[in-house]
Short mmCIF file of C-alpha atoms and ligand atoms in Angstrom, two decimals:
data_model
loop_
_atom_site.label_atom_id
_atom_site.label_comp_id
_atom_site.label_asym_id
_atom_site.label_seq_id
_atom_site.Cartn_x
_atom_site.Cartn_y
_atom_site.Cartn_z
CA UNK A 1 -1.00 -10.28 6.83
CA UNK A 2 -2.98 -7.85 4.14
CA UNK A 3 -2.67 -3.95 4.74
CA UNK A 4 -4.53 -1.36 2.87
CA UNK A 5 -4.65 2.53 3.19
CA UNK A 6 -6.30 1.84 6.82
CA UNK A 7 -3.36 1.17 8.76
CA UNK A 8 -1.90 4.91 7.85
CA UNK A 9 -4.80 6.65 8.62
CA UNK A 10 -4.03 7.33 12.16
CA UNK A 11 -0.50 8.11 10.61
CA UNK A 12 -2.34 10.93 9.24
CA UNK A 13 -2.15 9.47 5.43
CA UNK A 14 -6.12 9.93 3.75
CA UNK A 15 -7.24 6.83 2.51
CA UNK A 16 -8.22 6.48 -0.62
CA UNK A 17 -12.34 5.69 -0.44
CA UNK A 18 -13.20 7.72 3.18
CA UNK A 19 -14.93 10.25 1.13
CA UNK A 20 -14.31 12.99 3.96
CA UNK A 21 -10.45 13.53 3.99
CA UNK A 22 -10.02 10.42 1.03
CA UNK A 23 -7.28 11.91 -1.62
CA UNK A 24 -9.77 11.28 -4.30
CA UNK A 25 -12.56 13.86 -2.91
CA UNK A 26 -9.92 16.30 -4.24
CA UNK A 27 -8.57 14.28 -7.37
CA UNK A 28 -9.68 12.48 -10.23
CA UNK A 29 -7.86 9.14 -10.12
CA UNK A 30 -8.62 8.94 -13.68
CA UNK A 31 -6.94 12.02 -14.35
CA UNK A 32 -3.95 11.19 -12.18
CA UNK A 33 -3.31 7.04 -11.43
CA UNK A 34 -3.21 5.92 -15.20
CA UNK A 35 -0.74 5.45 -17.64
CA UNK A 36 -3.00 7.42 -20.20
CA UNK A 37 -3.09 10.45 -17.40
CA UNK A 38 0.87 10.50 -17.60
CA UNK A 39 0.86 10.49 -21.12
CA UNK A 40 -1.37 13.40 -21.60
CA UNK A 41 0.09 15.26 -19.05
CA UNK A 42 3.05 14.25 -17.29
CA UNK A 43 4.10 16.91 -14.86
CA UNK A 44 0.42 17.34 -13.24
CA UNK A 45 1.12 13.55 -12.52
CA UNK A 46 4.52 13.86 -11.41
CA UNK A 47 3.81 16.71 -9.62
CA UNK A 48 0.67 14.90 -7.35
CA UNK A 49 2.61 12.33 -6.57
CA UNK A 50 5.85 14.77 -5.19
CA UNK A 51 3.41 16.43 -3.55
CA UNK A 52 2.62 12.55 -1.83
CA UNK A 53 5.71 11.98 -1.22
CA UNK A 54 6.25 14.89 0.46
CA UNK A 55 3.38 15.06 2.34
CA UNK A 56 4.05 11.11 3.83
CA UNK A 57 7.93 12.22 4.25
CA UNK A 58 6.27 14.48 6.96
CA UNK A 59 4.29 11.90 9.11
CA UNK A 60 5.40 9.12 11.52
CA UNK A 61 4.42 5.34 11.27
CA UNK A 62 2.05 4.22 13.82
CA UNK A 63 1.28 1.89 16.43
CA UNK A 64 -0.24 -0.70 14.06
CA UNK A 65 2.90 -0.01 12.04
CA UNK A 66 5.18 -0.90 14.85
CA UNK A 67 3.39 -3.86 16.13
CA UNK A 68 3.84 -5.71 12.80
CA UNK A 69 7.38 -4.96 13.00
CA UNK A 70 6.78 -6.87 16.35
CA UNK A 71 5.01 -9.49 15.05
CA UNK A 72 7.47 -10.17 12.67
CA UNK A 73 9.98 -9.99 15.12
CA UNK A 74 8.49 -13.14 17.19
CA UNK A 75 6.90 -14.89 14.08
CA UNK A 76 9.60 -16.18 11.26
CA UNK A 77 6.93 -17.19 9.23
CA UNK A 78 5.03 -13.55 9.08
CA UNK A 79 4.94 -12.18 5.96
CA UNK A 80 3.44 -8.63 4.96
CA UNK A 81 1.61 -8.03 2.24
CA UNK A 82 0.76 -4.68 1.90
CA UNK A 83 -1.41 -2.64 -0.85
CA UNK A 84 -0.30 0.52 0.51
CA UNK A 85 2.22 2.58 -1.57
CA UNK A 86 3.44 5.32 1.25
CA UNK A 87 6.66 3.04 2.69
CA UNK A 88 5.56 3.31 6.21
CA UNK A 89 5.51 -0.25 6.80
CA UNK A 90 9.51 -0.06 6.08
CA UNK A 91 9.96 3.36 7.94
CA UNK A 92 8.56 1.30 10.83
CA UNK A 93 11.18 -1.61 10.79
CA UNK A 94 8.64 -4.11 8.49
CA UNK A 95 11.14 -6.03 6.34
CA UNK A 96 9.26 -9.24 4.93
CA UNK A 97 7.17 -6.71 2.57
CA UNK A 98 5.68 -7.88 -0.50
CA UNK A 99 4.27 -4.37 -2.01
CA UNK A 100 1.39 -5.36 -4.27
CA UNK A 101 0.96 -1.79 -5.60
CA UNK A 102 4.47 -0.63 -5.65
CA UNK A 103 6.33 2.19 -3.33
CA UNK A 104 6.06 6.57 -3.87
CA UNK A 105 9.28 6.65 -2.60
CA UNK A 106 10.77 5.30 -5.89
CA UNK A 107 11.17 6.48 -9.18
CA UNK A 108 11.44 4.35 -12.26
CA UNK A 109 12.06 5.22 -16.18
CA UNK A 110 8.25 4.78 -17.64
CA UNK A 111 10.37 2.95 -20.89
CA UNK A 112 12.76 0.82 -19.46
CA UNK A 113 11.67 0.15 -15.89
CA UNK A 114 14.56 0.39 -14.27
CA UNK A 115 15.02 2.34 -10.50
CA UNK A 116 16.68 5.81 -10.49
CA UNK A 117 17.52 6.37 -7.14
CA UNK A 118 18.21 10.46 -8.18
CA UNK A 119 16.76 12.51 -10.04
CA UNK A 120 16.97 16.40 -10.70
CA UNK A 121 12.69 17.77 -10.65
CA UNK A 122 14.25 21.68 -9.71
CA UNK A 123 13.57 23.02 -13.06
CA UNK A 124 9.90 22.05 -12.32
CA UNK A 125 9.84 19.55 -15.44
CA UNK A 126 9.75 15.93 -14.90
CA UNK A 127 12.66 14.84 -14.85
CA UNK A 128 14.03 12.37 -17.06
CA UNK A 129 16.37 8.96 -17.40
CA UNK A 130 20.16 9.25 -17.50
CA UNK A 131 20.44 6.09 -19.47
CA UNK A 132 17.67 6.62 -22.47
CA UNK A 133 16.00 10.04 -22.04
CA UNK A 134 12.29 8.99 -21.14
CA UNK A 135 10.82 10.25 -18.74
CA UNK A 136 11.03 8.77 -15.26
CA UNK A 137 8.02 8.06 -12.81
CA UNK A 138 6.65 6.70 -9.75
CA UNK A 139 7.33 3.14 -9.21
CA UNK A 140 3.72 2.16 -8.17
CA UNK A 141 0.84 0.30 -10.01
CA UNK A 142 -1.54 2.43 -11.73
CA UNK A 143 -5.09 1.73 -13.15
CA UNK A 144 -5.34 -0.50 -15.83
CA UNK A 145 -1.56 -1.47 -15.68
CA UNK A 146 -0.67 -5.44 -13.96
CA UNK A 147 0.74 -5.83 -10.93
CA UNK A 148 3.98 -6.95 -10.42
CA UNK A 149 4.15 -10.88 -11.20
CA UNK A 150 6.41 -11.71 -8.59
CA UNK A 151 5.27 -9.93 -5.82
CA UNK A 152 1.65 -11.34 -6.87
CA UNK A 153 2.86 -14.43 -6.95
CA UNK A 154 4.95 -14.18 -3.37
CA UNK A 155 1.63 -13.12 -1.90
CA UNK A 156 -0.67 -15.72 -3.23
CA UNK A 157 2.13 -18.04 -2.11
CA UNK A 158 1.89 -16.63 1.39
CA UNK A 159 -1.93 -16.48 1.28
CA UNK A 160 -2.38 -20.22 0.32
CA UNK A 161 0.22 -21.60 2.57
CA UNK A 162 -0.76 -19.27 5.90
CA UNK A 163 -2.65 -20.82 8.93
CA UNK A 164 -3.69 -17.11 9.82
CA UNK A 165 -4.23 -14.29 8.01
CA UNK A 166 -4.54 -10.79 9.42
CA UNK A 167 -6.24 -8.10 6.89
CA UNK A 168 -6.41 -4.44 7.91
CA UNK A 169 -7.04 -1.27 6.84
CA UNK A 170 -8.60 -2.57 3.68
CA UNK A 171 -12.19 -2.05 2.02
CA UNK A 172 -11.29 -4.99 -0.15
CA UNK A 173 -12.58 -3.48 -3.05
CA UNK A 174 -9.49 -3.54 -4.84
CA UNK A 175 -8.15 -6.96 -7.03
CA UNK A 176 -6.35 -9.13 -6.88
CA UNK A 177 -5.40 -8.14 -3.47
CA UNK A 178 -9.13 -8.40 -2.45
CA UNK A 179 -8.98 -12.07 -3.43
CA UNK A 180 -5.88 -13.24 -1.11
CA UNK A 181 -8.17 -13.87 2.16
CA UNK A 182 -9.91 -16.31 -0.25
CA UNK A 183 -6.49 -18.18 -0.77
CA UNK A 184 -5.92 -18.49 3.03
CA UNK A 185 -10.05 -19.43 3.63
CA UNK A 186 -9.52 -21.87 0.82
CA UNK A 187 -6.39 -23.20 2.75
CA UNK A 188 -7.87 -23.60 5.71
CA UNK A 189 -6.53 -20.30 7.63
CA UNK A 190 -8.51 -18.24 10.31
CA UNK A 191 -9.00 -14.76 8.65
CA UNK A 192 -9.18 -11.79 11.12
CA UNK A 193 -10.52 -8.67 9.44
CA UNK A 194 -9.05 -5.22 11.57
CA UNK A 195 -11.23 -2.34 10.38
CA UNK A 196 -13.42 -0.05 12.36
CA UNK A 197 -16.04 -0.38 9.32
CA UNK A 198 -17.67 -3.70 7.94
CA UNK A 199 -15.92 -4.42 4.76
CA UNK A 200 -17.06 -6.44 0.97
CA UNK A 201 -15.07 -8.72 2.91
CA UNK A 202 -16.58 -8.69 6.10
CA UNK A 203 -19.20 -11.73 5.33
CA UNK A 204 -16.35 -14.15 4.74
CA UNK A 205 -14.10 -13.69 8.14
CA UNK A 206 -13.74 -15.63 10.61
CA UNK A 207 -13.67 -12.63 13.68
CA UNK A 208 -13.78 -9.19 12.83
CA UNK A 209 -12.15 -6.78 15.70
CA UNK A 210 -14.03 -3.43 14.91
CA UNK A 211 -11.44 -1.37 15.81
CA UNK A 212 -8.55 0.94 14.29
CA UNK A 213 -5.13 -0.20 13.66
CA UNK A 214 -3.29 1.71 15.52
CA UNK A 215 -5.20 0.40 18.50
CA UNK A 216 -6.15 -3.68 17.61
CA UNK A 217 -2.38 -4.75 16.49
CA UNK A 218 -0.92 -3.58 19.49
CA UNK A 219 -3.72 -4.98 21.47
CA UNK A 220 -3.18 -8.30 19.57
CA UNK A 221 0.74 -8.12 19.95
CA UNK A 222 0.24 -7.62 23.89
CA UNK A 223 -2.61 -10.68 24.61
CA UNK A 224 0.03 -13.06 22.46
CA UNK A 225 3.08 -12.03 24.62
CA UNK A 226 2.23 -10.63 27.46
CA UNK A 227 6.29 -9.75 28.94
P1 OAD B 301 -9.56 2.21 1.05
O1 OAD B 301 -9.52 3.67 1.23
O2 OAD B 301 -10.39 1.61 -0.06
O3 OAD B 301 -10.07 1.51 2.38
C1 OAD B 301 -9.50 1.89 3.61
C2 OAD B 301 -10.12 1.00 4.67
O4 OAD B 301 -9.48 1.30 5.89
C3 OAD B 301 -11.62 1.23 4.87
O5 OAD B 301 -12.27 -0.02 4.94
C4 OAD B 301 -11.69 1.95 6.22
O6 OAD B 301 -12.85 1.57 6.95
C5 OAD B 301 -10.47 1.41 6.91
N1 OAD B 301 -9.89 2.25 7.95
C6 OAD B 301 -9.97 3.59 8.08
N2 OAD B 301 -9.28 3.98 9.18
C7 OAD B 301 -8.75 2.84 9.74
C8 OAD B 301 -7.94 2.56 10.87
N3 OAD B 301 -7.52 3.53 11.69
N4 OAD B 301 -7.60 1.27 11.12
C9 OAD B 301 -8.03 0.27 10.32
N5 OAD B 301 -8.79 0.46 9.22
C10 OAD B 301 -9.14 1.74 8.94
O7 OAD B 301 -8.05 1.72 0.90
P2 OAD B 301 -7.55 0.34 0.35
O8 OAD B 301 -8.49 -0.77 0.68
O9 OAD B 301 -6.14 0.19 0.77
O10 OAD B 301 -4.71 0.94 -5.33
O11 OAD B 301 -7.57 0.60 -1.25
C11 OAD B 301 -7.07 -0.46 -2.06
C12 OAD B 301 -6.45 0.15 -3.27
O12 OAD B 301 -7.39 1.02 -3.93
C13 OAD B 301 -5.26 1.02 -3.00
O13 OAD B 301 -4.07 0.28 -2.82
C14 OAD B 301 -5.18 1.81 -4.30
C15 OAD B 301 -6.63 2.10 -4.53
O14 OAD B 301 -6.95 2.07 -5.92
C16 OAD B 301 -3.65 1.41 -6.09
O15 OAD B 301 -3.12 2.47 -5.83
C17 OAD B 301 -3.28 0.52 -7.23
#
């Protein structure tokens, strides 16, 4: 299973490319998701991404949410892979995660890398590690910066080894998360694409079930076990 910014739409999360409500048609990425941004100016950073978490911290997961949490309920196999960054996958009861792209809900120090799980931001400043001073940030992947080796490496596991893979919410613009559904073609999988749009990806699936989320997973969940 793939996710991308899709699957929280109907959470009421924007998505990241739907140009109408997308975060970007209000921000720059380039002024906000890099590590250069930060280092120019680290509390207009800090502060969009408080203003994320804050913002997700007041919406519910959704049906498509909940019927993966089903899915991996009935399926020991399932594994998640998820681009997203808003933790609603977890919220939702989702534990075999692999986040590709990291989580808002943590904070890390930008020198040594290592979770804070508190921090102090009411003086408005960004707030900075108790161990070496620097100054802490979100734990999530920003332009130009790699993605975390072993979650990469858990998901192109899971990708290669997978007799079905689901992928929605995702424009599959984005690498190398856009290449996983080629790991599970290349291994013989049936890939199911779940997006009420056609996709860079579409071409290459196997069925496509134009429809959102919130609706197809459950839909899914109830035609493979009906009670
Ligand atoms: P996008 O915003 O690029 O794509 C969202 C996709 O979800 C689109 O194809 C929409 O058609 C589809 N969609 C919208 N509503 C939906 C619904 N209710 N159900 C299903 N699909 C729906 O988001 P991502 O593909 O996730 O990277 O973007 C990939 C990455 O680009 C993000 O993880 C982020 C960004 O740069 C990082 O932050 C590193």
């Amino acid at each position: 299973m793939l996710t991308g910014a899709g699957v929280s739409a109907e959470s009421g999360v924007p998505t990241f490319r739907d140009a109408q409500t997308g975060l970007w048609a209000r921000f720059d990425p380039r002024e906000l998701a890099t590590p250069a941004a930060f280092a120019k100016n680290p509390r207009l950073v800090w502060d969009w991404y408080a203003w994320r978490r804050e913002r997700v911290s007041r919406v519910e997961p959704n049906a498509g949410h909940r019927a993966l949490v089903e899915i991996e309920r009935r399926v020991p196999e399932f594994v998640l892979i998820t681009q997203n960054v808003d933790g609603l996958h977890q919220r939702a009861g989702s534990r075999r995660i692999v986040e590709l792209h990291g989580n808002i809900t943590r904070v890390k120090c930008s020198r040594e890398g290592t979770h804070v799980e508190r921090w102090d931001a009411s003086d408005g400043e960004v707030p900075q590690c108790p161990s070496c001073g620097a100054l802490l940030r979100p734990d999530v992947v920003w332009f130009e910066e790699m993605l975390p080796p072993d979650a990469l490496a858990a998901a192109e596991n899971a990708a290669s080894r997978c007799d079905l893979m689901l992928v929605a919410g995702t424009s599959a613009e984005v690498y190398p998360a856009a290449a996983l559904p080629r790991f599970a073609e290349e291994a013989g999988a049936i890939v199911v694409e779940v997006n009420p749009d056609s996709t860079a990806l579409s071409h290459r699936v196997d069925y496509a079930l134009r429809a959102p989320s919130g609706v197809a997973l459950p839909a899914l969940v109830a035609a493979s076990w009906t009670a």
